CSV table of C-alpha atoms and ligand atoms in Angstrom, one decimal:
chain,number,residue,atom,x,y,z
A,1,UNK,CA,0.0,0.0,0.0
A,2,UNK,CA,1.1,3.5,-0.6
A,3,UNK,CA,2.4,5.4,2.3
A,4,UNK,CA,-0.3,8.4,1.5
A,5,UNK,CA,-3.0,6.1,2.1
A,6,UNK,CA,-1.6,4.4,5.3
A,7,UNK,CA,-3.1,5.7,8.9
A,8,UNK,CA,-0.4,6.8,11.3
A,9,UNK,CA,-0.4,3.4,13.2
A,10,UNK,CA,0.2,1.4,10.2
A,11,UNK,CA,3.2,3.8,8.6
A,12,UNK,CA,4.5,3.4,12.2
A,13,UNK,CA,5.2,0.6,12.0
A,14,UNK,CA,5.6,-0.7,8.2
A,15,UNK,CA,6.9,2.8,6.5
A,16,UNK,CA,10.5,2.5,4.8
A,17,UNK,CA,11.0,-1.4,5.9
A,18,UNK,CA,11.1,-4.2,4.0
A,19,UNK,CA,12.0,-8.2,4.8
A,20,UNK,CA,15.4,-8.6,4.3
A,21,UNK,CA,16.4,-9.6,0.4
A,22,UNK,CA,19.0,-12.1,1.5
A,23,UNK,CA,17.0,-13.8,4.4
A,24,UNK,CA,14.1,-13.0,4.8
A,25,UNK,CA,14.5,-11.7,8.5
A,26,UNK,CA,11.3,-9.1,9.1
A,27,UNK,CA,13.5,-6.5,11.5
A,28,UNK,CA,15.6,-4.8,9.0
A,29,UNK,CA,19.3,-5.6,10.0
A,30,UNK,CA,21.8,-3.6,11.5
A,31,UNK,CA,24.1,-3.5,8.7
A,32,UNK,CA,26.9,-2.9,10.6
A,33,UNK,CA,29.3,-1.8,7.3
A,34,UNK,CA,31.4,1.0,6.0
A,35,UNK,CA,31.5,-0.4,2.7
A,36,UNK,CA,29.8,-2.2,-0.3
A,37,UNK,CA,31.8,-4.4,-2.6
A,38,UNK,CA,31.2,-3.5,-6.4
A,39,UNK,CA,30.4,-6.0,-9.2
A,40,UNK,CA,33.0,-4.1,-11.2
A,41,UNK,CA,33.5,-0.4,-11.6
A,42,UNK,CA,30.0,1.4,-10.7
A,43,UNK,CA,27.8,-1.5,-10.8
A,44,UNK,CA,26.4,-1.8,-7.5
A,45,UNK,CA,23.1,-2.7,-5.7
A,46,UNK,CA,22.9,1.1,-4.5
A,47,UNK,CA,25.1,1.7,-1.4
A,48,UNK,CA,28.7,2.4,-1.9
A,49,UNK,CA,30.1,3.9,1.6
A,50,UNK,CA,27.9,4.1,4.4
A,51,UNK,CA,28.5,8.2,5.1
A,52,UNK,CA,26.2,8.8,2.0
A,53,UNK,CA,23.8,5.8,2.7
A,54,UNK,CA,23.2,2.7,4.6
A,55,UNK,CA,20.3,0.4,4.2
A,56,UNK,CA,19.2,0.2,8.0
A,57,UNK,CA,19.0,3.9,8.1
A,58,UNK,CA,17.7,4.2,4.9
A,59,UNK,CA,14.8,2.3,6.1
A,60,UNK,CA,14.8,4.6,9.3
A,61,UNK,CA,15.4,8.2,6.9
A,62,UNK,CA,11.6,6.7,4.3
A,63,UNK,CA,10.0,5.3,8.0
A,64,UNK,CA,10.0,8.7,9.3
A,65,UNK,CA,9.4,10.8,5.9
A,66,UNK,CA,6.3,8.8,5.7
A,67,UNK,CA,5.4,9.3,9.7
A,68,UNK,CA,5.6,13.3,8.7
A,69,UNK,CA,4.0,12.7,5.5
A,70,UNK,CA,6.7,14.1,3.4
A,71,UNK,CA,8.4,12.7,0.6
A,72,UNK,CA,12.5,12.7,1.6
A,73,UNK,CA,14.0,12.1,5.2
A,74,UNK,CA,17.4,12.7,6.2
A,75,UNK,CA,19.0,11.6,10.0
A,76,UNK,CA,21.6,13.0,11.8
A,77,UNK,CA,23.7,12.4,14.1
A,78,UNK,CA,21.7,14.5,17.4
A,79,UNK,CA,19.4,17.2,16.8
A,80,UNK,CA,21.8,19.7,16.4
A,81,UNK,CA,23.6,18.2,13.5
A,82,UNK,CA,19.9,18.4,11.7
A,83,UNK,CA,19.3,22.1,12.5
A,84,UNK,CA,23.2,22.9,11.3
A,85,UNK,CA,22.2,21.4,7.7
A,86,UNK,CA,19.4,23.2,7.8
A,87,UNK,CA,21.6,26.3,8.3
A,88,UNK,CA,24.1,25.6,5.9
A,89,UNK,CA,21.9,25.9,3.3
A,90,UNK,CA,21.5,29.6,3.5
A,91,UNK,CA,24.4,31.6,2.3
A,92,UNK,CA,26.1,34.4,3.9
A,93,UNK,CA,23.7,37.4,4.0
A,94,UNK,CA,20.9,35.2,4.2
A,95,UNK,CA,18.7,36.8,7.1
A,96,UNK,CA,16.4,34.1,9.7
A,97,UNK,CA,13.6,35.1,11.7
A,98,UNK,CA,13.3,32.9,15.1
A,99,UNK,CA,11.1,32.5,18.3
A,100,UNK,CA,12.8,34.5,21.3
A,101,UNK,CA,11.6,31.2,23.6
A,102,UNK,CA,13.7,28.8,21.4
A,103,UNK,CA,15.3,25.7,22.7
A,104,UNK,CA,18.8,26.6,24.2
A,105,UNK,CA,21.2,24.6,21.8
A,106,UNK,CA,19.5,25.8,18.3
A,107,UNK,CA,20.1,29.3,20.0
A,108,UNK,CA,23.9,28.8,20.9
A,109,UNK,CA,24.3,27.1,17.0
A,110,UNK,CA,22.4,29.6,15.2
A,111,UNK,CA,24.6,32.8,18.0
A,112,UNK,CA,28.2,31.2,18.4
A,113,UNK,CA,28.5,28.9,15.0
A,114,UNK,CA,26.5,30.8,12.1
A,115,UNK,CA,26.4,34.2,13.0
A,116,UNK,CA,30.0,34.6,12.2
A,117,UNK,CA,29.5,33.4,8.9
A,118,UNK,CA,27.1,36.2,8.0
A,119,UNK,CA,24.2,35.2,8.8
A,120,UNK,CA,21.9,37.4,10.6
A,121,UNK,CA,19.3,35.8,12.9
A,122,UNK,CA,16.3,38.0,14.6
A,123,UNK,CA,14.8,36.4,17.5
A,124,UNK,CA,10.7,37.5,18.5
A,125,UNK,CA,7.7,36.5,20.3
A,126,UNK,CA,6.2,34.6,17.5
A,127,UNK,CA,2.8,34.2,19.0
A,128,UNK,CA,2.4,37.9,17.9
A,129,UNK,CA,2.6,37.4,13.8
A,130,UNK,CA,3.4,41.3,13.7
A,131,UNK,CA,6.6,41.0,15.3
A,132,UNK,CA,7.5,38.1,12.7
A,133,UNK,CA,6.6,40.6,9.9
A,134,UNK,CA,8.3,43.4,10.8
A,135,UNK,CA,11.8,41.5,10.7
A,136,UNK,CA,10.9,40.5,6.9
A,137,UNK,CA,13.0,42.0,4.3
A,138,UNK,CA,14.8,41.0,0.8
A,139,UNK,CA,17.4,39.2,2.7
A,140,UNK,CA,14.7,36.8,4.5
A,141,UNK,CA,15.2,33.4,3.8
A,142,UNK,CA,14.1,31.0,6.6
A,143,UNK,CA,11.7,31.3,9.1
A,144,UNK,CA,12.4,29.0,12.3
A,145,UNK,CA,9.6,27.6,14.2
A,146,UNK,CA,9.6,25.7,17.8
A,147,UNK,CA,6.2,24.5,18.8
A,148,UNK,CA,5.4,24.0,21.7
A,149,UNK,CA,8.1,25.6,23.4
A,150,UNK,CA,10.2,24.4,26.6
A,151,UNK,CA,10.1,25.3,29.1
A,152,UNK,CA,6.7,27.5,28.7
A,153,UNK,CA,4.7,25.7,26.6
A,154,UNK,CA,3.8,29.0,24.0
A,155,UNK,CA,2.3,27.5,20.7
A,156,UNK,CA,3.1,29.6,17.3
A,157,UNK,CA,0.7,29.2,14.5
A,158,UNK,CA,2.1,26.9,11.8
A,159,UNK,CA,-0.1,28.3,9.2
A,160,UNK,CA,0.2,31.7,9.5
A,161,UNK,CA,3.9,31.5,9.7
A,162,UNK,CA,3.6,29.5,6.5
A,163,UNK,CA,2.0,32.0,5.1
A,164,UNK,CA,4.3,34.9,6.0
A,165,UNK,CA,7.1,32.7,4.8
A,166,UNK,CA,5.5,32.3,1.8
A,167,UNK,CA,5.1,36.1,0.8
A,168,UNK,CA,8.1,36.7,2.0
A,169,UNK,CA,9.4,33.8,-0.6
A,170,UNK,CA,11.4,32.2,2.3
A,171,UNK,CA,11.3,29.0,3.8
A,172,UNK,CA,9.3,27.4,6.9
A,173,UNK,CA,11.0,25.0,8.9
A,174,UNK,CA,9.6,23.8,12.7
A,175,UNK,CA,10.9,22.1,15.0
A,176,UNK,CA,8.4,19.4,15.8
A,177,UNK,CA,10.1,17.5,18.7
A,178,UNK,CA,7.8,18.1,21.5
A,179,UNK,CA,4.4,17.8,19.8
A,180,UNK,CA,6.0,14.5,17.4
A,181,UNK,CA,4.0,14.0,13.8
A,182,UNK,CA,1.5,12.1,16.0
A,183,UNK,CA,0.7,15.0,17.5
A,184,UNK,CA,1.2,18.1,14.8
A,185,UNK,CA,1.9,17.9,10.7
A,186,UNK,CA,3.9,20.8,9.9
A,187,UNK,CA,4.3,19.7,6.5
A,188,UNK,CA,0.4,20.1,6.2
A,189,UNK,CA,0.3,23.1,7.7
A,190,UNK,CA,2.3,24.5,4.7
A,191,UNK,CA,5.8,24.0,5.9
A,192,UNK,CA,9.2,23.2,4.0
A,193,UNK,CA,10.9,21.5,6.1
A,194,UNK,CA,10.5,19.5,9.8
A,195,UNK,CA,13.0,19.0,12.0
A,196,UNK,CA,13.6,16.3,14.5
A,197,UNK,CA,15.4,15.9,18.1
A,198,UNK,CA,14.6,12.0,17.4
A,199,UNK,CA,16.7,11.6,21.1
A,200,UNK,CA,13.3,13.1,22.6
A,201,UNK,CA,10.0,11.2,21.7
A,202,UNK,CA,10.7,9.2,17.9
A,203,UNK,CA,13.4,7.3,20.1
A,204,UNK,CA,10.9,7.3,22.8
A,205,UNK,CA,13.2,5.3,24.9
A,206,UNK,CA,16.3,7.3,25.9
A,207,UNK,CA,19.0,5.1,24.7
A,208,UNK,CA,19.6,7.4,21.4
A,209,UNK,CA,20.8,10.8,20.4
A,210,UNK,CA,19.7,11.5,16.9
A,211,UNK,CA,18.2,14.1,14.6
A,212,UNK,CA,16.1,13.9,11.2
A,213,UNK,CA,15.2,16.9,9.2
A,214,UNK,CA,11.7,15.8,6.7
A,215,UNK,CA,10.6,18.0,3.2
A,216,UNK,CA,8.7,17.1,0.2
A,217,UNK,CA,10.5,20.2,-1.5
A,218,UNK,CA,12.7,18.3,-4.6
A,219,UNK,CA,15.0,21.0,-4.5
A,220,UNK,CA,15.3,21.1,-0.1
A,221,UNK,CA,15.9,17.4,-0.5
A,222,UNK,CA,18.9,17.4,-3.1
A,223,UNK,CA,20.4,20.3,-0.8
A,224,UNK,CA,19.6,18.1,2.8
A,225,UNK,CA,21.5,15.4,1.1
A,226,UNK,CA,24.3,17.3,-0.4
A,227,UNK,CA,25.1,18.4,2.9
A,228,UNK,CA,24.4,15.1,4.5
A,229,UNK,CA,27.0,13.5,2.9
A,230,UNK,CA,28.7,16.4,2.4
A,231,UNK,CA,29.4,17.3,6.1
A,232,UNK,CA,29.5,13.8,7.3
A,233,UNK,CA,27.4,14.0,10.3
A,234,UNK,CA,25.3,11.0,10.3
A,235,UNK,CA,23.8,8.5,11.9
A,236,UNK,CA,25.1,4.7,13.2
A,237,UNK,CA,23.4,1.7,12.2
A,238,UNK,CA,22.4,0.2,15.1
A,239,UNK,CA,20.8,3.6,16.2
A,240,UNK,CA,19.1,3.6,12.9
A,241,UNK,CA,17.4,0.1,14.2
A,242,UNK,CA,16.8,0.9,17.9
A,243,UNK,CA,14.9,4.4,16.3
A,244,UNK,CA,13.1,2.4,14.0
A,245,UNK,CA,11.6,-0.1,17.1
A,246,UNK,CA,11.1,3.0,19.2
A,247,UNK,CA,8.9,4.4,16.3
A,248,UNK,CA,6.7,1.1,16.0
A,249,UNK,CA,4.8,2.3,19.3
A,250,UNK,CA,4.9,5.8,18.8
A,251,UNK,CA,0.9,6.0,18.5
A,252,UNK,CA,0.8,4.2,21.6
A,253,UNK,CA,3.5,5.5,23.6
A,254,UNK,CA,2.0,9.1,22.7
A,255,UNK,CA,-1.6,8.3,23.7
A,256,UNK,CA,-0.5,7.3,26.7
A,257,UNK,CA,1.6,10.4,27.3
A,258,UNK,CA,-1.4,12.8,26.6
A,259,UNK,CA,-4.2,10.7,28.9
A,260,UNK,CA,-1.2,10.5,31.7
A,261,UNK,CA,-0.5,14.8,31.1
A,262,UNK,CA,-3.7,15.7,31.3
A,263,UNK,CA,-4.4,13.7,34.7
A,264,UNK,CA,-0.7,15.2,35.8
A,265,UNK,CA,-2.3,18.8,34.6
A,266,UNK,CA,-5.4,18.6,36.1
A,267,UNK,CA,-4.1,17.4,39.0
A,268,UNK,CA,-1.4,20.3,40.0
A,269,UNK,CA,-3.6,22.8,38.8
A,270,UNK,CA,-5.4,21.8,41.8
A,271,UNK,CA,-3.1,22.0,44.5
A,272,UNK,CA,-2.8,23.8,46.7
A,273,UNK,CA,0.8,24.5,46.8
A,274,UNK,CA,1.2,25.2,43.0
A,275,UNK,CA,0.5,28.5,41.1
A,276,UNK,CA,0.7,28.2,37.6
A,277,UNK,CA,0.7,25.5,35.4
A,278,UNK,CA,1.3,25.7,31.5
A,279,UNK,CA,-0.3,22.8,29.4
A,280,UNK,CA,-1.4,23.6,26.1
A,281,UNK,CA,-4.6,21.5,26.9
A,282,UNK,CA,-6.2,23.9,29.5
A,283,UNK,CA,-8.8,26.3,27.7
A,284,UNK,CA,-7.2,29.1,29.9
A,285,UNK,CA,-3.7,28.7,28.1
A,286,UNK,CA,-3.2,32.0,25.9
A,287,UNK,CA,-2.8,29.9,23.1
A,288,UNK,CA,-4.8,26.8,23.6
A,289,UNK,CA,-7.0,27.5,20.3
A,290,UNK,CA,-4.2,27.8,18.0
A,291,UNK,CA,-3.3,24.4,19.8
A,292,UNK,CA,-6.6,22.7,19.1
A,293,UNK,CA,-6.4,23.8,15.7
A,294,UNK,CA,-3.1,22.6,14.9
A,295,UNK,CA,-2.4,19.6,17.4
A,296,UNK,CA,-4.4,16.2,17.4
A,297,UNK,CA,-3.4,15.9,21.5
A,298,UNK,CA,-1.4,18.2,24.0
A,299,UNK,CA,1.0,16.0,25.0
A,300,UNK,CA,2.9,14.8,27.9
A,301,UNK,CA,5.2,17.9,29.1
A,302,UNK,CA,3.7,20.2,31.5
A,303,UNK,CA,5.6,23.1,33.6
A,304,UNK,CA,4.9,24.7,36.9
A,305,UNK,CA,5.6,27.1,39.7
A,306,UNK,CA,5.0,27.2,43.0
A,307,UNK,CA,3.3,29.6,45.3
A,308,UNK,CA,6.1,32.2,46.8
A,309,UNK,CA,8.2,31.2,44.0
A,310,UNK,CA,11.5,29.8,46.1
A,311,UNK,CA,13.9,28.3,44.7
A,312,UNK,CA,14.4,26.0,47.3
A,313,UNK,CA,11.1,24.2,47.5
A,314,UNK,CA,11.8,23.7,43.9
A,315,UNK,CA,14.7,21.9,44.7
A,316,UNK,CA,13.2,20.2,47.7
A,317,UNK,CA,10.3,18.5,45.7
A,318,UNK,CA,13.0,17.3,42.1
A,319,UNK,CA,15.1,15.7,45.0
A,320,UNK,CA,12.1,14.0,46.8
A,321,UNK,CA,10.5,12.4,43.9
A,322,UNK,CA,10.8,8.6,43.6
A,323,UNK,CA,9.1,7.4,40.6
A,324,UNK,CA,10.1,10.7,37.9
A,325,UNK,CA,14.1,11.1,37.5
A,326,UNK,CA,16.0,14.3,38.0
A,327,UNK,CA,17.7,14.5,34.6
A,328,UNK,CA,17.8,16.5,31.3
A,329,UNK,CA,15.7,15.7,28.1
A,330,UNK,CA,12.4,14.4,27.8
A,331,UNK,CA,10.2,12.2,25.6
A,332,UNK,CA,11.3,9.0,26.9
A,333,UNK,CA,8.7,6.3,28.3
A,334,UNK,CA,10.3,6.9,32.0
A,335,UNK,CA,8.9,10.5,33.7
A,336,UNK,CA,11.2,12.7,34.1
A,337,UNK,CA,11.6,16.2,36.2
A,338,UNK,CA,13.5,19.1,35.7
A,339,UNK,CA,14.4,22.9,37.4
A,340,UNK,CA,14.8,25.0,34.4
A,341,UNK,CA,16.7,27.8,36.4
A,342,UNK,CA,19.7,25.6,37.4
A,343,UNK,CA,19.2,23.1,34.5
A,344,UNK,CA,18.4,23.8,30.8
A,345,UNK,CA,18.6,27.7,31.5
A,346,UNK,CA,21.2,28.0,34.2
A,347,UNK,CA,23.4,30.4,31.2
A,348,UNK,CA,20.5,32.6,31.0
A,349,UNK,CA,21.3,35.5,33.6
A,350,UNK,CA,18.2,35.8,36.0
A,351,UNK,CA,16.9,38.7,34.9
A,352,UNK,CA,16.9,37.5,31.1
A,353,UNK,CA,15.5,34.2,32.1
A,354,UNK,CA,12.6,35.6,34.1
A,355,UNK,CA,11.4,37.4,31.3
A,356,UNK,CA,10.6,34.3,29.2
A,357,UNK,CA,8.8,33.0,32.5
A,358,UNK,CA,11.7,31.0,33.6
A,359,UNK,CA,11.2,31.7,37.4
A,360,UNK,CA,13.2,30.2,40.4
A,361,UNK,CA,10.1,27.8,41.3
A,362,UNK,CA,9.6,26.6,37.4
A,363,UNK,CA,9.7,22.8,37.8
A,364,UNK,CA,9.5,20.8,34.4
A,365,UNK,CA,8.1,17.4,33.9
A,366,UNK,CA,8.2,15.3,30.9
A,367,UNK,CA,5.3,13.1,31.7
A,368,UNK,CA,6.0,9.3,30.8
A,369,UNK,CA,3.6,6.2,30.3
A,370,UNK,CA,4.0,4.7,33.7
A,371,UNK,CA,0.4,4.5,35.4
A,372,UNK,CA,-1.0,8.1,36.0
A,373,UNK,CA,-2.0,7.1,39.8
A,374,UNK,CA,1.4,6.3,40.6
A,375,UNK,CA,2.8,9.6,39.0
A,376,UNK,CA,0.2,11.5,41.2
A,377,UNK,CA,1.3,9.9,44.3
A,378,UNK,CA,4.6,10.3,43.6
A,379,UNK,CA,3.9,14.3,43.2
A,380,UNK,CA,2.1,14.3,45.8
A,381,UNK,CA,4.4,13.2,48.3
A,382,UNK,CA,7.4,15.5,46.6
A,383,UNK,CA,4.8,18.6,47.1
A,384,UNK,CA,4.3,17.4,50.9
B,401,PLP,C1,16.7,18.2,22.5
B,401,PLP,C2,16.2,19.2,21.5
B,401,PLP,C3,17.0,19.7,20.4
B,401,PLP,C4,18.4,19.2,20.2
B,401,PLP,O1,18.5,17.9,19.9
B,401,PLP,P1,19.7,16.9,20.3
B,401,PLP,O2,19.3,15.6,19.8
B,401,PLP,O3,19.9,17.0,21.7
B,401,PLP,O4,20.9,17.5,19.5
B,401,PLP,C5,16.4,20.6,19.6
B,401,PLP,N1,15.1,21.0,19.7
B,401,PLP,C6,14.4,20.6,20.8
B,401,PLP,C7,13.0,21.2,21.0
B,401,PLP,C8,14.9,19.7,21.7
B,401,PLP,O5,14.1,19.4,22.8
């Protein structure tokens, strides 16, 4: 069947993987190989050196193409190395228009690596589509989308964004780690390219650190692969096959993680020691009907604060927990909490920080698919 016609589930699971030609096995193999021996000069059965293409991530680069309904897929080797094709693209001049609330690392690429190679990078409060426009000029060429954002949850509006792109005869690219293509099609919304941290929720298990970068653009494609190969940062083998098992339970894994974050929501946004919680999913989020419009779910990762906003009960409840793990990254099927302030955001200067929303008490949780009672307890407990 056609990957077009496919429902998510399905493409989950068969998208990009075939038995095996020589045996038959039904998990694609980990070829485990640098090289490819030729018949004689140039004939060969389509893989020559595994920088520019291996059959098990092959399978992985179609899989999650088909997952984000776009025609070519490229992975990387972390998220990172994804967004710096992306950048390396543009040319020197070239002018991008950001979210100010942007994940810390495509900040520090896009301010320490690119910036000195003349590109110009303008970073604003997307959710207003005014501030996006006034930054356009002649020298726009790519417009960089995170939604949802982390730690604060802000959506951006895919489509409109596509559409200033579009007039502005730039590209759209979003980062669609948080909300996965279960979740959010960017691709349908009108965008050129998604990008993947596939060490968050594709991987879904925390054993990998990858990146993918999807279009259906021909001429995006022969660029994302140019530079692929080009720059060399690609992915192993067998973290091509442990991604492509994560993603077989995606659907599932996800469901879970939006039933489990809306108990987890629900639950802290009554009690009584907690001030404000941000979860796309409440109707009182400034942006939770752009959400519902764009996103089939809203997820698994909620932030709070606390009342009187100390820094120390922050730190008192991430070191009580028992059942969520104090650690970096999310998306995993384990819960995990965070303390932006000293964490993810601990380079931010206070002042800067705070202005985003990243107060002392913000605690972070990446809501997993353990049982939702036992996640309550366990917060419960911490809170006491
Ligand atoms: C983690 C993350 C990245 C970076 O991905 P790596 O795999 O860590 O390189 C980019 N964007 C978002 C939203 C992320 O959460």
């Amino acid at each position: 069947m056609e990957n077009k016609k496919m429902r998510f589930g399905t493409k989950a699971i068969h998208a990009g993987v075939q038995p095996d030609p020589a045996t038959g096995a039904i998990m694609t193999p980990i070829y485990q190989t640098s090289t490819y021996v030729q018949e004689e000069v140039g004939v060969h059965k389509g893989f020559e050196y595994s920088r520019t293409g291996n059959p098990t991530r092959q399978a992985l680069e179609q899989n999650i193409a088909a997952i984000e309904n776009g025609k070519y897929g490229a992975c990387f080797g972390s998220g990172l190395a994804a967004i710096d094709c992306v950048i390396k693209m543009l040319n020197p001049g070239d002018e991008v228009i950001s979210t100010n609330d942007l994940y810390g690392g495509t900040y520090r690429i896009f301010n320490t690596i690119f910036a000195k190679y003349g590109i110009k990078f303008h970073f604003v409060g997307m959710e207003n589509i005014d501030e996006v426009k006034a930054k356009v000029n002649a020298n726009t060429k790519l417009i960089w989308v995170e939604t949802p954002t982390n730690p604060m949850m802000n959506i951006v509006d895919i489509e409109a964004m596509a559409q200033v792109a579009k007039g502005a005869n730039a590209w759209l690219a979003v980062d669609n780690t948080f909300a996965t293509p279960y979740l959010q099609s960017p691709l349908d919304l009108g965008a050129d390219i998604v990008m993947h941290s596939v060490t968050k929720y594709l991987g879904g298990h925390s054993d990998v650190v990858m990146g993918a970068l999807v279009t259906s653009s021909d001429e995006i494609a022969a660029e994302m692969y140019r530079i692929q190969n080009s720059s060399g940062a690609v992915t192993a083998p067998m973290d091509s096959f442990l991604v492509l098992r994560g993603i077989k339970t995606l659907h599932l894994r996800m469901q879970r993680h939006c039933e489990n974050g809306e108990k987890v929501a629900h639950f802290l946004k009554d009690h009584p020691k907690v001030d404000k919680v941000y979860w796309p999913g409440f109707t009182s989020h400034p942006n939770h009907e752009i959400a519902k419009k764009q996103m089939r779910g809203f997820g698994g990762m909620i932030s709070f604060t606390l009342k009187g906003n100390k820094m120390e009960d922050a730190h008192n409840i991430v070191k009580n927990v028992k059942i969520f793990c104090l650690a970096e990254s999310l998306g995993g099927v384990e819960s995990l909490i965070g303390h932006p302030a000293t964490m993810t955001h601990a380079s931010i200067p206070k002042e800067e920080r705070e202005k985003t929303g990243v107060v002392d008490s913000l605690i972070r949780l990446s809501v997993g698919v353990e049982d939702a009672e036992d996640l309550i307890d366990d917060l419960t407990q911490a809170l006491s």
